[in-house]
Short mmCIF file of C-alpha atoms in Angstrom, two decimals:
data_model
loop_
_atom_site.label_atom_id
_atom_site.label_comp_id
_atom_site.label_asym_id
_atom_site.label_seq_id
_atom_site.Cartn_x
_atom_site.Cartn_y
_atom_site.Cartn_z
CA UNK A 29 8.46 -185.83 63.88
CA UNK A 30 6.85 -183.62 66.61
CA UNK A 31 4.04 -181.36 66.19
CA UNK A 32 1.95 -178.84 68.06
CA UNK A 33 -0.67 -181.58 68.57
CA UNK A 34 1.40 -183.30 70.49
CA UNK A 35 -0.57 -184.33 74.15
CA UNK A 36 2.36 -184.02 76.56
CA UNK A 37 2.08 -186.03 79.55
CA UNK A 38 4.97 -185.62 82.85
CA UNK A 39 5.18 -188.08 85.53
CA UNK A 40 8.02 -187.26 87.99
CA UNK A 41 9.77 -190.36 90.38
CA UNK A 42 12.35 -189.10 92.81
CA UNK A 43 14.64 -191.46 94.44
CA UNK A 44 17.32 -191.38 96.49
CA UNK A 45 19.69 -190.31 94.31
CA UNK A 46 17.94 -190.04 90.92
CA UNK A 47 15.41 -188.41 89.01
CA UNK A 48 13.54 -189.68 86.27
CA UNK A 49 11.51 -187.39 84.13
CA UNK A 50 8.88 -189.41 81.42
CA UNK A 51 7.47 -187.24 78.50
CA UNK A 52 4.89 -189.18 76.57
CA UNK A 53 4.36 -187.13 73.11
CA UNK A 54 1.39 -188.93 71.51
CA UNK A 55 0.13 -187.42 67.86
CA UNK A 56 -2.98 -187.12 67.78
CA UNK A 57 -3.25 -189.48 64.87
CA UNK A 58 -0.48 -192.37 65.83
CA UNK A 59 -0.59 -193.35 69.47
CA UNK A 60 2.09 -195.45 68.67
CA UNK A 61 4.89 -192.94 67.65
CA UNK A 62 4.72 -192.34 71.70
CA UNK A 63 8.33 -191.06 73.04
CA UNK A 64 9.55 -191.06 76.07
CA UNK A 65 12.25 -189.74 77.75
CA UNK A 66 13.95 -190.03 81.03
CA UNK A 67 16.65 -188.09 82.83
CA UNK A 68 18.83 -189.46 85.61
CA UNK A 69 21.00 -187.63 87.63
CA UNK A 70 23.71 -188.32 90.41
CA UNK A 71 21.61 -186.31 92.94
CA UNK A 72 18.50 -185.27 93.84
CA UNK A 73 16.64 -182.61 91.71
CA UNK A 74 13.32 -181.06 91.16
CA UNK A 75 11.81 -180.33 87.54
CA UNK A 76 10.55 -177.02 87.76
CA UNK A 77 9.39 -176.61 84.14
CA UNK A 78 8.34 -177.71 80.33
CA UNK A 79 7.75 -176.24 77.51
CA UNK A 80 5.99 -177.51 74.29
CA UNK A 81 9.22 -176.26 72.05
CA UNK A 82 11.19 -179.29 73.90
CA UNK A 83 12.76 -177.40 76.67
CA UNK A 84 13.02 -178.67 79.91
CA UNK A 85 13.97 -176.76 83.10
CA UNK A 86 15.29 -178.78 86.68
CA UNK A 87 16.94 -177.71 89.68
CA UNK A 88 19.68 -179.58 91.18
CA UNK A 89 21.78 -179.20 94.86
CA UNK A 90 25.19 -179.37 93.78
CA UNK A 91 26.48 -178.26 90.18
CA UNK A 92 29.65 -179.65 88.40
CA UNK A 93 27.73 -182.62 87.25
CA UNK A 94 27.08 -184.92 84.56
CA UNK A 95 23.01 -185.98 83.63
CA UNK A 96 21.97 -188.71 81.38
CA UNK A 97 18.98 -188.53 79.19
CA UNK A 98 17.81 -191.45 78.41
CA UNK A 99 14.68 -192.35 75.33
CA UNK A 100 12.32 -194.98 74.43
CA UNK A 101 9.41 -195.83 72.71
CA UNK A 102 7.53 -198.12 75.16
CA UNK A 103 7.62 -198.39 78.99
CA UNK A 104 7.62 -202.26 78.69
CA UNK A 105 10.66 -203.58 80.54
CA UNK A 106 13.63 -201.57 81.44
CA UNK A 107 15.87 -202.57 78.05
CA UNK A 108 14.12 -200.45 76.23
CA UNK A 109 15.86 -197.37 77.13
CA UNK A 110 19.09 -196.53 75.30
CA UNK A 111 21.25 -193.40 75.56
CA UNK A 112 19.73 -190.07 74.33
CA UNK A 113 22.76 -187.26 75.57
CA UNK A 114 24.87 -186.44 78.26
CA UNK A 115 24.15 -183.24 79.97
CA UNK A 116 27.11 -181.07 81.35
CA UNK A 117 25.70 -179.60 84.62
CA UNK A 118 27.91 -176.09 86.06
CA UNK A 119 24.49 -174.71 87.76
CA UNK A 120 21.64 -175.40 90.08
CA UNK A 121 19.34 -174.59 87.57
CA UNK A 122 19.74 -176.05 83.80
CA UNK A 123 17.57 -175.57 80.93
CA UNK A 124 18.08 -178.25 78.14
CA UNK A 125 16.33 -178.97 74.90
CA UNK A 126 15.04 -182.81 74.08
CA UNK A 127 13.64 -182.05 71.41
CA UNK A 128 12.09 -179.58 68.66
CA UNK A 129 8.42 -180.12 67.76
CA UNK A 130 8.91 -177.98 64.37
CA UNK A 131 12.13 -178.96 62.66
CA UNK A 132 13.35 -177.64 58.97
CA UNK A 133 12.08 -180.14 56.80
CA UNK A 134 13.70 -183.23 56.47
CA UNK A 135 15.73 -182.54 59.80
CA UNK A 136 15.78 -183.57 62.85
CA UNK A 137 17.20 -181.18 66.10
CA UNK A 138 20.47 -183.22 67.37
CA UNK A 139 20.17 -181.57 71.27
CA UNK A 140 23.53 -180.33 72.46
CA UNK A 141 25.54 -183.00 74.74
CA UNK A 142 28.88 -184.87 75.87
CA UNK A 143 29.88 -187.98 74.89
CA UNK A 144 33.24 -189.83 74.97
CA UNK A 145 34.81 -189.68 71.71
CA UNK A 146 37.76 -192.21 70.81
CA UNK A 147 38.60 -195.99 71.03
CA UNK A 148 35.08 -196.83 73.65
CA UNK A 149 35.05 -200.20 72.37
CA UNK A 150 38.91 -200.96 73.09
CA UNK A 151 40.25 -202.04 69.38
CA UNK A 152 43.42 -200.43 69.96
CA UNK A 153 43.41 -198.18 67.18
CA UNK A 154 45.78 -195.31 67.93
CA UNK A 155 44.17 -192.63 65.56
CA UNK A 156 41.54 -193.36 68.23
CA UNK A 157 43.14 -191.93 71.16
CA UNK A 158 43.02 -190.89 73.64
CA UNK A 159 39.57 -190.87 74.31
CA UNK A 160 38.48 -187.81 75.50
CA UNK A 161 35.24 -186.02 76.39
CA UNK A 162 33.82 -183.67 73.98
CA UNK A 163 30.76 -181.40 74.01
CA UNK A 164 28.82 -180.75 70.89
CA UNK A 165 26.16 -177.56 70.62
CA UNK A 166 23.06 -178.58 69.11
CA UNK A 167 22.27 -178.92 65.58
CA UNK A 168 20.07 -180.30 62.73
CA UNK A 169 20.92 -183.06 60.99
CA UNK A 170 19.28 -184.36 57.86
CA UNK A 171 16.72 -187.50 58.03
CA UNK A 172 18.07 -189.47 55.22
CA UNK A 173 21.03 -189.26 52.94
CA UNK A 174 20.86 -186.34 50.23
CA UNK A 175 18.74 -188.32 47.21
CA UNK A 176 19.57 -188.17 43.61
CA UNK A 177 16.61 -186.02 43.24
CA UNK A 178 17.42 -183.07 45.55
CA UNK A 179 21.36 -183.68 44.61
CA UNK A 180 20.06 -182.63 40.84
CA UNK A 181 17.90 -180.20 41.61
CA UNK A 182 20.65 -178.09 43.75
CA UNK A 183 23.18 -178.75 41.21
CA UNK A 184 21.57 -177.63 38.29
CA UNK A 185 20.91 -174.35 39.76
CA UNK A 186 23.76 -173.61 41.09
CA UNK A 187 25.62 -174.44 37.44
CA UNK A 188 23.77 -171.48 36.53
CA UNK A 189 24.41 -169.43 39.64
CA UNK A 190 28.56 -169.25 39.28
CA UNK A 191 29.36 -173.18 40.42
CA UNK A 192 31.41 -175.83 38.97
CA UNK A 193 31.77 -179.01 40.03
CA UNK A 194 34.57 -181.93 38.99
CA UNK A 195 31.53 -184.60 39.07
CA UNK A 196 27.92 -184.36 38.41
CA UNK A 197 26.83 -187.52 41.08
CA UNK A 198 25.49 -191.07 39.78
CA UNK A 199 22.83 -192.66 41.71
CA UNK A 200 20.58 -195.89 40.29
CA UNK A 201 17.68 -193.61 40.63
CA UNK A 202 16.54 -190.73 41.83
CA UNK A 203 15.17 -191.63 45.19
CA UNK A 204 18.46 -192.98 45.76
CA UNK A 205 21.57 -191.68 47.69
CA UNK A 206 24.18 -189.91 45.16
CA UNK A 207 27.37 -190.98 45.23
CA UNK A 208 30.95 -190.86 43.38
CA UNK A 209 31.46 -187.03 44.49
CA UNK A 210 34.21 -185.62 46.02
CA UNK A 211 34.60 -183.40 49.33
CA UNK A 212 35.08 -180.48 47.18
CA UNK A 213 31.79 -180.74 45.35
CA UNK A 214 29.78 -181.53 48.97
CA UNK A 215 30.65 -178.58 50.26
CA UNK A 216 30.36 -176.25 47.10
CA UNK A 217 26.83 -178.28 47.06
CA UNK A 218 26.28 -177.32 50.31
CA UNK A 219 26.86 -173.90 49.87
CA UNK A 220 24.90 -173.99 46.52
CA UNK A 221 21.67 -175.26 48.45
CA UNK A 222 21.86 -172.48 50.97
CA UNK A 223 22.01 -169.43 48.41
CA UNK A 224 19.40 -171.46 46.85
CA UNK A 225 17.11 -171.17 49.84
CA UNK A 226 18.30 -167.91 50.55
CA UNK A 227 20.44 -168.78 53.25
CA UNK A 228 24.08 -167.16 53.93
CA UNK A 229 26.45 -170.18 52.90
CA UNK A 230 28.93 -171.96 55.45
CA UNK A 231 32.23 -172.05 53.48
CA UNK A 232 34.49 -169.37 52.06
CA UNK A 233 38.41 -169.42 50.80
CA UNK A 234 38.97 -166.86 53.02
CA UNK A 235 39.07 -166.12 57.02
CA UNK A 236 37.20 -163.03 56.19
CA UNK A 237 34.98 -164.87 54.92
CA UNK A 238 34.25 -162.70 51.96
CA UNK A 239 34.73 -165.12 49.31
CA UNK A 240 32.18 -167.93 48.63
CA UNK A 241 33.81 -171.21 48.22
CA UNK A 242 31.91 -172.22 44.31
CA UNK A 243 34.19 -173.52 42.19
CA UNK A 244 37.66 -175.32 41.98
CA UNK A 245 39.58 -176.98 44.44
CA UNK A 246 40.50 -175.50 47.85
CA UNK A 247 41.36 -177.05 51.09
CA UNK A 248 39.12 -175.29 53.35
CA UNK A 249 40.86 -174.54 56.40
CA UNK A 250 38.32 -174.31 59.98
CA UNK A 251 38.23 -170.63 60.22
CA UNK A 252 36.83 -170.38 56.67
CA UNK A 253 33.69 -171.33 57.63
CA UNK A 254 30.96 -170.00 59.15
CA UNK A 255 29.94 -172.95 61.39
CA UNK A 256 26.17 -171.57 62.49
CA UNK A 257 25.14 -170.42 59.14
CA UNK A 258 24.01 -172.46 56.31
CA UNK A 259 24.65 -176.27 54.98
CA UNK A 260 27.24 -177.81 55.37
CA UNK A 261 28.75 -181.50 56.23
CA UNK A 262 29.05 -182.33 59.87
CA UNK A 263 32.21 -182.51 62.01
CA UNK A 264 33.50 -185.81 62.93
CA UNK A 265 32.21 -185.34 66.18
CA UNK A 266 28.37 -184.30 65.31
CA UNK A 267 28.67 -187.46 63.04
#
């Protein structure tokens, strides 16, 4: 997790071809949470700003292109770096965000990005294809799995606040992940944690979205929910 503390440090190497960008965020009490990222693109740019909130701003002298942000936790040898996003580029100037130094608690900021979505690994499995490239806005995601603790503590109040659930969650203890739900009571759950924290909830039985989605069964259809507001479970491509 990021904070305001955070010492920032940039060094810039231009190749040829390539630029790689290095952002060293060192807490001021753990030198060795250190993160670094890099981004390499097909042709020659110039970063013309940073910001502590995680944005980055670079210039670049064609557009239509695709940048690759790579991350890693220690500059020793090159395998260290693994795949962070892919960056649509449509303009010679693009401001992305790595990172968010002040997440909700819990989360973590998912920056927006392509990837190729489908059969990558070529198993063959045809409700894999085609593959296809996809673009996902950024998001937060939660850390961990939703504990038996905060699964309780959500569902309890919303019992009390107009919900109904078919299952009330098992777990072997409470600082474990619940399980033996269904879909249905996720996303009732979901919506029951955002009125909770008095946030306006994702999922409705209606396209007007009028009607809170808090008890029985309905088969939510996309335009029923309100994709930017609340909780809710994340799309098979965020996941």
């Amino acid at each position: 997790m990021w904070s305001e503390a955070n010492q920032i440090k940039i060094t810039i190497i231009k190749p040829k071809v390539t630029l790689l960008l290095f952002l060293a965020l060192l807490p001021a009490a753990r030198a060795d949470d250190a993160r670094f990222f890099r981004i390499a693109g097909p042709v020659v740019s110039t970063i013309t700003g940073f910001s502590a909130d995680g944005y980055v701003t670079w210039t670049n002298e064609t557009t239509n292109a695709t940048f690759i942000v790579q991350t890693a936790v220690s500059l020793v040898g090159p395998s260290n770096w693994v795949d962070y996003i892919q960056v649509p580029v449509t303009n010679s100037v693009t401001t992305h965000r790595l990172y968010d130094p002040n997440p909700p608690a819990g989360m973590a900021l998912i920056p927006a990005g392509s990837f190729m979505m489908g059969d990558t690994f070529g198993e063959h499995n045809f409700t894999e294809l085609p593959v296809h490239p996809v673009y996902v806005s950024a998001f937060y995601l939660d850390r961990y799995e939703v504990m038996k603790a905060l699964w309780d503590e959500v569902y309890n109040w919303a019992l009390t606040n107009g919900y109904s659930f078919d299952h009330a969650g098992f777990a072997k203890a409470t600082n474990h992940p619940v399980s033996t739900i269904s879909w249905y009571d996720s996303v009732k759950w979901c919506n029951a944690r955002s009125e909770k924290e008095g946030r306006m909830p994702a999922y409705y039985i209606d396209a007007a979205h009028t009607t809170v989605f808090r008890r029985g069964q309905t088969n939510v259809q996309n335009d029923w929910v309100k994709w930017v507001a609340g909780y809710r479970l994340p799309t098979e491509a965020e996941w």
